[in-house]
């Protein structure tokens, strides 16, 4: 079967904006437990279109199953969600809940070609089928197995209970989803940002959460001890107003940058928990902040990606109206994607 994939091309060197070029290719083999999916919509991150990227992008998608192997024919005709992590599902790591870090698996859009294609082949084991009341219409459903599921995985790994003090550092789609998840679970967070006013702060306050503003000006070194202490005092004061008291916080870094992850580590007090998503910088740059956090008996939790088994739970939140996926991202055709990012 011939399909179309879209791959970035870099005319004039890697500093020039890429174009997405459609390529005709063979679908590839379909195993006994695999299905063939006609893609409806794909979630693509800026990282997947960064200079030098050459894989087909697309780490999460929604589509319709049009065929499959003998062991997966029950999914034919179903609309399904597809996540990036295609683990083996059989090794000890997978059996202990570690599908995102399975050594035998593949990560779509990162270790192998992604989902920006007319069709794809995926293991039925990791798909979530819509049906009955579990349905989210429209292209925005493609975000559910991506950033929405990553936010839910971070929440689940941190073990947050109702009314626990939670702190979010960063902004963007991951932070938005995590805010809504924590509100739905009865632990509305305090969000830490660098701008006191603006759409992000207004959105956070509109969800019944609090917002703490940190000093953030050009030339300010976030690794400076005095700066870190001012940050901590500002957040502690806001936390007292929020009613957190002296209870250890659950801190979430919702940004892949080293600077924001370092900030989350420095804000965590004694016996706090800090949950970090994948870091796009050099992890070694977290060294001093991580060492200082460990000296305060801070528990560090790394989340490599969204766990596919948690996608049904985050989808249920969207169905109940507790998670808004429709307004998080813009839907564009593949040929207009680069222009939309410019």
mmCIF file of C-alpha atoms in Angstrom:
data_model
loop_
_atom_site.group_PDB
_atom_site.id
_atom_site.type_symbol
_atom_site.label_atom_id
_atom_site.label_comp_id
_atom_site.label_asym_id
_atom_site.label_seq_id
_atom_site.Cartn_x
_atom_site.Cartn_y
_atom_site.Cartn_z
ATOM 1 C CA UNK A 1 0.000 0.000 0.000
ATOM 2 C CA UNK A 2 1.362 3.425 -0.997
ATOM 3 C CA UNK A 3 1.046 6.226 1.559
ATOM 4 C CA UNK A 4 2.211 9.852 1.847
ATOM 5 C CA UNK A 5 4.526 11.091 4.590
ATOM 6 C CA UNK A 6 5.714 14.660 5.206
ATOM 7 C CA UNK A 7 9.367 15.193 6.066
ATOM 8 C CA UNK A 8 11.215 18.485 6.818
ATOM 9 C CA UNK A 9 13.710 19.682 4.239
ATOM 10 C CA UNK A 10 16.232 22.457 4.833
ATOM 11 C CA UNK A 11 16.957 24.502 1.689
ATOM 12 C CA UNK A 12 19.952 26.780 1.977
ATOM 13 C CA UNK A 13 21.344 25.213 5.145
ATOM 14 C CA UNK A 14 19.957 24.368 8.560
ATOM 15 C CA UNK A 15 19.485 28.033 9.527
ATOM 16 C CA UNK A 16 16.743 28.501 6.914
ATOM 17 C CA UNK A 17 13.125 27.612 7.764
ATOM 18 C CA UNK A 18 12.249 24.055 6.708
ATOM 19 C CA UNK A 19 9.591 23.030 4.251
ATOM 20 C CA UNK A 20 7.522 19.902 4.661
ATOM 21 C CA UNK A 21 7.853 17.759 1.573
ATOM 22 C CA UNK A 22 5.352 15.027 0.815
ATOM 23 C CA UNK A 23 6.869 11.681 -0.111
ATOM 24 C CA UNK A 24 5.224 8.544 -1.471
ATOM 25 C CA UNK A 25 6.384 5.437 0.352
ATOM 26 C CA UNK A 26 5.319 1.891 1.135
ATOM 27 C CA UNK A 27 3.257 1.342 4.259
ATOM 28 C CA UNK A 28 5.450 -1.489 5.491
ATOM 29 C CA UNK A 29 4.658 -4.845 7.092
ATOM 30 C CA UNK A 30 1.546 -5.359 9.203
ATOM 31 C CA UNK A 31 2.045 -7.824 12.045
ATOM 32 C CA UNK A 32 -0.533 -10.033 13.701
ATOM 33 C CA UNK A 33 -1.097 -7.486 16.496
ATOM 34 C CA UNK A 34 -0.804 -4.385 14.288
ATOM 35 C CA UNK A 35 -3.444 -2.171 12.716
ATOM 36 C CA UNK A 36 -3.464 0.160 9.720
ATOM 37 C CA UNK A 37 -4.732 3.651 10.592
ATOM 38 C CA UNK A 38 -5.882 6.455 8.288
ATOM 39 C CA UNK A 39 -4.608 9.598 10.027
ATOM 40 C CA UNK A 40 -7.125 12.341 10.814
ATOM 41 C CA UNK A 41 -4.968 14.835 12.748
ATOM 42 C CA UNK A 42 -1.439 14.949 14.201
ATOM 43 C CA UNK A 43 0.203 16.855 17.069
ATOM 44 C CA UNK A 44 3.623 18.242 16.049
ATOM 45 C CA UNK A 45 5.997 20.004 18.459
ATOM 46 C CA UNK A 46 8.560 22.706 17.684
ATOM 47 C CA UNK A 47 11.276 20.262 18.766
ATOM 48 C CA UNK A 48 10.344 17.936 15.917
ATOM 49 C CA UNK A 49 10.906 20.772 13.422
ATOM 50 C CA UNK A 50 14.090 22.088 15.027
ATOM 51 C CA UNK A 51 17.088 22.800 12.746
ATOM 52 C CA UNK A 52 18.596 19.587 11.448
ATOM 53 C CA UNK A 53 15.582 17.370 12.155
ATOM 54 C CA UNK A 54 15.080 14.834 9.384
ATOM 55 C CA UNK A 55 12.527 12.381 10.766
ATOM 56 C CA UNK A 56 8.870 12.521 9.808
ATOM 57 C CA UNK A 57 7.422 14.583 12.710
ATOM 58 C CA UNK A 58 4.313 13.830 14.728
ATOM 59 C CA UNK A 59 4.329 12.281 18.202
ATOM 60 C CA UNK A 60 0.581 11.895 18.772
ATOM 61 C CA UNK A 61 -2.410 11.510 16.481
ATOM 62 C CA UNK A 62 -6.024 10.519 16.039
ATOM 63 C CA UNK A 63 -7.266 8.392 13.149
ATOM 64 C CA UNK A 64 -9.503 5.552 11.988
ATOM 65 C CA UNK A 65 -8.484 1.894 11.801
ATOM 66 C CA UNK A 66 -9.026 0.567 8.278
ATOM 67 C CA UNK A 67 -7.343 -2.833 8.559
ATOM 68 C CA UNK A 68 -5.000 -4.965 10.584
ATOM 69 C CA UNK A 69 -3.491 -8.302 11.452
ATOM 70 C CA UNK A 70 -5.505 -11.311 12.522
ATOM 71 C CA UNK A 71 -5.083 -10.472 16.197
ATOM 72 C CA UNK A 72 -6.397 -6.910 15.919
ATOM 73 C CA UNK A 73 -9.370 -7.033 13.553
ATOM 74 C CA UNK A 74 -11.770 -6.034 16.340
ATOM 75 C CA UNK A 75 -10.507 -2.451 16.052
ATOM 76 C CA UNK A 76 -11.361 -2.050 12.361
ATOM 77 C CA UNK A 77 -13.750 0.869 11.910
ATOM 78 C CA UNK A 78 -12.888 2.457 15.270
ATOM 79 C CA UNK A 79 -11.519 5.964 15.728
ATOM 80 C CA UNK A 80 -8.382 5.673 17.862
ATOM 81 C CA UNK A 81 -5.755 7.728 19.680
ATOM 82 C CA UNK A 82 -2.078 7.038 18.926
ATOM 83 C CA UNK A 83 0.756 7.923 21.320
ATOM 84 C CA UNK A 84 4.464 8.263 20.656
ATOM 85 C CA UNK A 85 5.714 5.402 22.824
ATOM 86 C CA UNK A 86 5.370 2.065 21.079
ATOM 87 C CA UNK A 87 6.855 -0.245 23.729
ATOM 88 C CA UNK A 88 7.301 -3.996 23.464
ATOM 89 C CA UNK A 89 4.817 -4.568 26.300
ATOM 90 C CA UNK A 90 6.538 -7.800 27.320
ATOM 91 C CA UNK A 91 9.815 -6.944 29.064
ATOM 92 C CA UNK A 92 10.183 -6.448 32.821
ATOM 93 C CA UNK A 93 10.400 -2.677 32.359
ATOM 94 C CA UNK A 94 7.006 -2.611 30.605
ATOM 95 C CA UNK A 95 5.483 -4.955 33.162
ATOM 96 C CA UNK A 96 6.579 -2.582 35.926
ATOM 97 C CA UNK A 97 4.907 0.417 34.308
ATOM 98 C CA UNK A 98 7.911 1.671 32.333
ATOM 99 C CA UNK A 99 6.540 1.646 28.772
ATOM 100 C CA UNK A 100 7.989 5.122 27.971
ATOM 101 C CA UNK A 101 11.511 3.861 28.768
ATOM 102 C CA UNK A 102 11.268 0.398 27.191
ATOM 103 C CA UNK A 103 14.619 -0.408 25.534
ATOM 104 C CA UNK A 104 12.972 -2.584 22.910
ATOM 105 C CA UNK A 105 10.382 -0.003 21.928
ATOM 106 C CA UNK A 106 10.402 2.959 19.589
ATOM 107 C CA UNK A 107 9.384 6.569 20.054
ATOM 108 C CA UNK A 108 7.498 8.017 17.117
ATOM 109 C CA UNK A 109 8.888 11.344 15.974
ATOM 110 C CA UNK A 110 12.055 10.880 18.068
ATOM 111 C CA UNK A 111 13.780 7.535 17.485
ATOM 112 C CA UNK A 112 11.824 6.712 14.333
ATOM 113 C CA UNK A 113 9.545 8.430 11.832
ATOM 114 C CA UNK A 114 6.471 10.022 13.344
ATOM 115 C CA UNK A 115 2.801 10.239 12.445
ATOM 116 C CA UNK A 116 2.566 13.117 9.958
ATOM 117 C CA UNK A 117 1.383 10.799 7.198
ATOM 118 C CA UNK A 118 -1.730 9.737 5.384
ATOM 119 C CA UNK A 119 -1.576 6.303 7.057
ATOM 120 C CA UNK A 120 0.488 4.472 9.651
ATOM 121 C CA UNK A 121 0.946 1.030 11.188
ATOM 122 C CA UNK A 122 0.892 0.757 14.998
ATOM 123 C CA UNK A 123 0.573 -1.925 17.642
ATOM 124 C CA UNK A 124 -3.033 -2.333 18.704
ATOM 125 C CA UNK A 125 -1.869 -2.840 22.316
ATOM 126 C CA UNK A 126 -1.131 0.874 22.811
ATOM 127 C CA UNK A 127 -4.150 2.382 21.069
ATOM 128 C CA UNK A 128 -7.173 3.887 22.798
ATOM 129 C CA UNK A 129 -10.422 3.406 20.880
ATOM 130 C CA UNK A 130 -13.251 5.886 21.047
ATOM 131 C CA UNK A 131 -16.701 4.462 21.555
ATOM 132 C CA UNK A 132 -19.950 5.185 23.372
ATOM 133 C CA UNK A 133 -19.541 8.155 25.694
ATOM 134 C CA UNK A 134 -15.744 8.075 25.386
ATOM 135 C CA UNK A 135 -15.409 10.345 22.363
ATOM 136 C CA UNK A 136 -13.760 13.697 21.728
ATOM 137 C CA UNK A 137 -14.698 15.032 18.285
ATOM 138 C CA UNK A 138 -12.426 17.079 16.065
ATOM 139 C CA UNK A 139 -8.727 17.339 15.315
ATOM 140 C CA UNK A 140 -7.900 18.566 18.840
ATOM 141 C CA UNK A 141 -8.294 14.970 20.047
ATOM 142 C CA UNK A 142 -4.747 14.405 18.723
ATOM 143 C CA UNK A 143 -3.438 16.307 21.766
ATOM 144 C CA UNK A 144 -4.831 13.743 24.205
ATOM 145 C CA UNK A 145 -2.125 11.056 23.795
ATOM 146 C CA UNK A 146 0.533 13.815 23.665
ATOM 147 C CA UNK A 147 0.880 16.740 26.087
ATOM 148 C CA UNK A 148 -2.422 15.999 27.847
ATOM 149 C CA UNK A 149 -1.342 12.428 28.657
ATOM 150 C CA UNK A 150 2.150 13.650 29.639
ATOM 151 C CA UNK A 151 0.567 16.067 32.127
ATOM 152 C CA UNK A 152 -1.591 13.272 33.532
ATOM 153 C CA UNK A 153 1.414 10.950 33.783
ATOM 154 C CA UNK A 154 3.312 13.616 35.752
ATOM 155 C CA UNK A 155 0.322 14.021 38.083
ATOM 156 C CA UNK A 156 0.010 10.255 38.594
ATOM 157 C CA UNK A 157 3.751 9.704 39.149
ATOM 158 C CA UNK A 158 3.848 12.476 41.769
ATOM 159 C CA UNK A 159 1.066 10.809 43.749
ATOM 160 C CA UNK A 160 -0.873 14.018 44.372
ATOM 161 C CA UNK A 161 -3.816 13.779 46.746
ATOM 162 C CA UNK A 162 -6.753 16.194 47.185
ATOM 163 C CA UNK A 163 -5.865 19.551 48.790
ATOM 164 C CA UNK A 164 -2.117 18.888 48.608
ATOM 165 C CA UNK A 165 0.037 21.980 47.947
ATOM 166 C CA UNK A 166 1.001 21.926 44.257
ATOM 167 C CA UNK A 167 3.258 24.344 42.366
ATOM 168 C CA UNK A 168 3.675 24.621 38.583
ATOM 169 C CA UNK A 169 6.721 26.268 36.992
ATOM 170 C CA UNK A 170 6.386 27.177 33.313
ATOM 171 C CA UNK A 171 3.647 27.765 30.803
ATOM 172 C CA UNK A 172 2.382 26.394 27.512
ATOM 173 C CA UNK A 173 0.152 23.446 26.649
ATOM 174 C CA UNK A 174 1.719 21.057 29.181
ATOM 175 C CA UNK A 175 1.217 23.564 32.014
ATOM 176 C CA UNK A 176 -2.345 24.295 30.898
ATOM 177 C CA UNK A 177 -3.295 20.641 30.914
ATOM 178 C CA UNK A 178 -1.655 20.077 34.300
ATOM 179 C CA UNK A 179 -3.502 23.052 35.812
ATOM 180 C CA UNK A 180 -6.827 21.634 34.659
ATOM 181 C CA UNK A 181 -5.962 18.117 35.861
ATOM 182 C CA UNK A 182 -4.952 19.348 39.331
ATOM 183 C CA UNK A 183 -8.097 21.487 39.593
ATOM 184 C CA UNK A 184 -10.224 18.481 38.613
ATOM 185 C CA UNK A 185 -8.438 16.341 41.227
ATOM 186 C CA UNK A 186 -9.005 18.842 44.045
ATOM 187 C CA UNK A 187 -5.444 20.177 44.285
ATOM 188 C CA UNK A 188 -5.521 23.558 42.485
ATOM 189 C CA UNK A 189 -1.947 24.720 41.974
ATOM 190 C CA UNK A 190 -0.011 27.882 42.494
ATOM 191 C CA UNK A 191 1.564 28.773 39.147
ATOM 192 C CA UNK A 192 4.969 30.469 39.080
ATOM 193 C CA UNK A 193 5.721 32.827 36.200
ATOM 194 C CA UNK A 194 7.822 35.781 35.170
ATOM 195 C CA UNK A 195 5.019 38.142 34.111
ATOM 196 C CA UNK A 196 2.495 39.535 36.575
ATOM 197 C CA UNK A 197 -0.060 40.379 33.893
ATOM 198 C CA UNK A 198 -1.108 38.912 30.588
ATOM 199 C CA UNK A 199 -3.241 36.126 29.053
ATOM 200 C CA UNK A 200 -1.425 33.306 30.891
ATOM 201 C CA UNK A 201 -1.776 34.866 34.350
ATOM 202 C CA UNK A 202 -5.417 35.769 33.618
ATOM 203 C CA UNK A 203 -6.160 32.219 32.463
ATOM 204 C CA UNK A 204 -4.589 30.734 35.626
ATOM 205 C CA UNK A 205 -6.529 33.055 37.933
ATOM 206 C CA UNK A 206 -9.711 32.308 36.011
ATOM 207 C CA UNK A 207 -9.309 28.623 36.916
ATOM 208 C CA UNK A 208 -9.372 29.436 40.625
ATOM 209 C CA UNK A 209 -5.611 29.033 41.034
ATOM 210 C CA UNK A 210 -3.069 31.486 42.439
ATOM 211 C CA UNK A 211 -0.194 33.083 40.543
ATOM 212 C CA UNK A 212 3.247 34.006 41.903
ATOM 213 C CA UNK A 213 5.445 36.404 39.934
ATOM 214 C CA UNK A 214 9.207 36.024 40.034
ATOM 215 C CA UNK A 215 11.902 38.527 39.129
ATOM 216 C CA UNK A 216 12.663 37.920 35.467
ATOM 217 C CA UNK A 217 14.623 40.564 33.589
ATOM 218 C CA UNK A 218 17.304 40.459 30.848
ATOM 219 C CA UNK A 219 20.766 39.693 32.155
ATOM 220 C CA UNK A 220 19.523 38.158 35.412
ATOM 221 C CA UNK A 221 21.342 34.900 36.199
ATOM 222 C CA UNK A 222 18.897 32.330 37.571
ATOM 223 C CA UNK A 223 21.857 30.443 39.100
ATOM 224 C CA UNK A 224 22.794 33.383 41.330
ATOM 225 C CA UNK A 225 22.273 32.517 45.031
ATOM 226 C CA UNK A 226 20.723 35.886 45.892
ATOM 227 C CA UNK A 227 18.354 35.615 42.966
ATOM 228 C CA UNK A 228 17.310 32.114 44.013
ATOM 229 C CA UNK A 229 16.628 33.284 47.561
ATOM 230 C CA UNK A 230 14.456 36.143 46.280
ATOM 231 C CA UNK A 231 12.558 33.636 44.146
ATOM 232 C CA UNK A 232 12.010 31.341 47.126
ATOM 233 C CA UNK A 233 10.814 34.192 49.352
ATOM 234 C CA UNK A 234 8.377 35.425 46.698
ATOM 235 C CA UNK A 235 6.920 31.962 46.224
ATOM 236 C CA UNK A 236 6.803 31.231 49.982
ATOM 237 C CA UNK A 237 4.878 34.456 50.565
ATOM 238 C CA UNK A 238 2.390 33.575 47.829
ATOM 239 C CA UNK A 239 2.113 30.041 49.220
ATOM 240 C CA UNK A 240 1.249 31.344 52.680
ATOM 241 C CA UNK A 241 -1.514 33.471 51.158
ATOM 242 C CA UNK A 242 -2.717 30.374 49.350
ATOM 243 C CA UNK A 243 -2.867 28.499 52.661
ATOM 244 C CA UNK A 244 -0.127 25.965 51.909
ATOM 245 C CA UNK A 245 1.443 26.439 55.313
ATOM 246 C CA UNK A 246 4.627 24.449 55.890
ATOM 247 C CA UNK A 247 3.508 21.274 54.149
ATOM 248 C CA UNK A 248 5.991 19.919 51.572
ATOM 249 C CA UNK A 249 5.001 20.917 48.047
ATOM 250 C CA UNK A 250 4.485 18.908 44.895
ATOM 251 C CA UNK A 251 6.436 20.936 42.341
ATOM 252 C CA UNK A 252 6.048 20.384 38.583
ATOM 253 C CA UNK A 253 8.372 21.763 35.912
ATOM 254 C CA UNK A 254 6.276 22.188 32.770
ATOM 255 C CA UNK A 255 9.041 23.349 30.483
ATOM 256 C CA UNK A 256 11.770 21.378 28.705
ATOM 257 C CA UNK A 257 14.359 24.136 29.187
ATOM 258 C CA UNK A 258 17.201 23.695 31.658
ATOM 259 C CA UNK A 259 16.535 27.153 33.133
ATOM 260 C CA UNK A 260 12.931 26.391 34.076
ATOM 261 C CA UNK A 261 13.752 22.934 35.408
ATOM 262 C CA UNK A 262 16.547 24.421 37.494
ATOM 263 C CA UNK A 263 14.087 26.998 38.814
ATOM 264 C CA UNK A 264 11.657 24.263 39.864
ATOM 265 C CA UNK A 265 14.459 22.500 41.741
ATOM 266 C CA UNK A 266 15.583 25.640 43.578
ATOM 267 C CA UNK A 267 12.029 26.491 44.667
ATOM 268 C CA UNK A 268 11.428 23.107 46.299
ATOM 269 C CA UNK A 269 11.731 23.198 50.081
ATOM 270 C CA UNK A 270 12.649 20.368 52.467
ATOM 271 C CA UNK A 271 10.932 17.038 51.700
ATOM 272 C CA UNK A 272 9.203 18.414 48.616
ATOM 273 C CA UNK A 273 8.659 16.387 45.438
ATOM 274 C CA UNK A 274 9.788 17.729 42.057
ATOM 275 C CA UNK A 275 8.513 16.119 38.849
ATOM 276 C CA UNK A 276 10.440 16.875 35.657
ATOM 277 C CA UNK A 277 9.469 16.220 32.015
ATOM 278 C CA UNK A 278 12.130 15.366 29.407
ATOM 279 C CA UNK A 279 14.850 18.031 29.341
ATOM 280 C CA UNK A 280 15.906 19.464 25.972
ATOM 281 C CA UNK A 281 19.189 20.925 27.233
ATOM 282 C CA UNK A 282 22.187 19.252 28.828
ATOM 283 C CA UNK A 283 20.938 17.377 31.887
ATOM 284 C CA UNK A 284 24.327 17.961 33.518
ATOM 285 C CA UNK A 285 23.461 21.657 33.765
ATOM 286 C CA UNK A 286 20.929 20.705 36.448
ATOM 287 C CA UNK A 287 23.768 19.320 38.592
ATOM 288 C CA UNK A 288 24.189 22.044 41.220
ATOM 289 C CA UNK A 289 20.467 22.668 41.621
ATOM 290 C CA UNK A 290 19.757 18.921 41.768
ATOM 291 C CA UNK A 291 22.487 18.327 44.349
ATOM 292 C CA UNK A 292 21.158 21.146 46.535
ATOM 293 C CA UNK A 293 17.627 19.776 46.242
ATOM 294 C CA UNK A 294 18.746 16.283 47.236
ATOM 295 C CA UNK A 295 20.471 17.772 50.290
ATOM 296 C CA UNK A 296 17.034 19.074 51.337
ATOM 297 C CA UNK A 297 15.655 15.520 50.920
ATOM 298 C CA UNK A 298 13.708 16.543 47.861
ATOM 299 C CA UNK A 299 12.353 13.598 45.890
ATOM 300 C CA UNK A 300 13.102 13.931 42.159
ATOM 301 C CA UNK A 301 10.822 12.176 39.681
ATOM 302 C CA UNK A 302 11.686 12.044 35.993
ATOM 303 C CA UNK A 303 8.919 11.393 33.454
ATOM 304 C CA UNK A 304 10.224 10.299 30.047
ATOM 305 C CA UNK A 305 6.882 10.596 28.278
ATOM 306 C CA UNK A 306 3.157 9.965 28.506
ATOM 307 C CA UNK A 307 2.255 6.455 29.596
ATOM 308 C CA UNK A 308 -0.118 4.941 27.019
ATOM 309 C CA UNK A 309 -2.170 3.150 29.675
ATOM 310 C CA UNK A 310 -3.157 6.527 31.183
ATOM 311 C CA UNK A 311 -4.621 7.932 27.951
ATOM 312 C CA UNK A 312 -8.157 6.600 28.719
ATOM 313 C CA UNK A 313 -8.178 8.479 32.037
ATOM 314 C CA UNK A 314 -7.132 11.786 30.524
ATOM 315 C CA UNK A 315 -9.633 11.254 27.694
ATOM 316 C CA UNK A 316 -12.397 10.794 30.260
ATOM 317 C CA UNK A 317 -11.503 14.188 31.754
ATOM 318 C CA UNK A 318 -11.902 15.768 28.315
ATOM 319 C CA UNK A 319 -15.250 14.020 27.777
ATOM 320 C CA UNK A 320 -16.499 15.382 31.122
ATOM 321 C CA UNK A 321 -15.451 18.901 30.143
ATOM 322 C CA UNK A 322 -12.716 19.105 32.798
ATOM 323 C CA UNK A 323 -9.923 19.264 30.208
ATOM 324 C CA UNK A 324 -10.076 21.733 27.320
ATOM 325 C CA UNK A 325 -8.211 20.504 24.241
ATOM 326 C CA UNK A 326 -10.092 22.558 21.661
ATOM 327 C CA UNK A 327 -8.387 25.906 22.380
ATOM 328 C CA UNK A 328 -4.802 24.757 23.078
ATOM 329 C CA UNK A 329 -3.395 24.462 19.563
ATOM 330 C CA UNK A 330 -4.060 25.686 16.045
ATOM 331 C CA UNK A 331 -5.094 23.165 13.408
ATOM 332 C CA UNK A 332 -3.266 23.600 10.093
ATOM 333 C CA UNK A 333 -2.688 21.515 6.985
ATOM 334 C CA UNK A 334 0.796 19.958 6.634
ATOM 335 C CA UNK A 335 1.779 22.299 3.801
ATOM 336 C CA UNK A 336 0.893 25.333 5.980
ATOM 337 C CA UNK A 337 2.529 24.059 9.161
ATOM 338 C CA UNK A 338 5.869 25.832 8.798
ATOM 339 C CA UNK A 339 4.182 29.103 7.860
ATOM 340 C CA UNK A 340 1.974 28.824 10.947
ATOM 341 C CA UNK A 341 5.073 28.489 13.160
ATOM 342 C CA UNK A 342 6.881 31.479 11.616
#
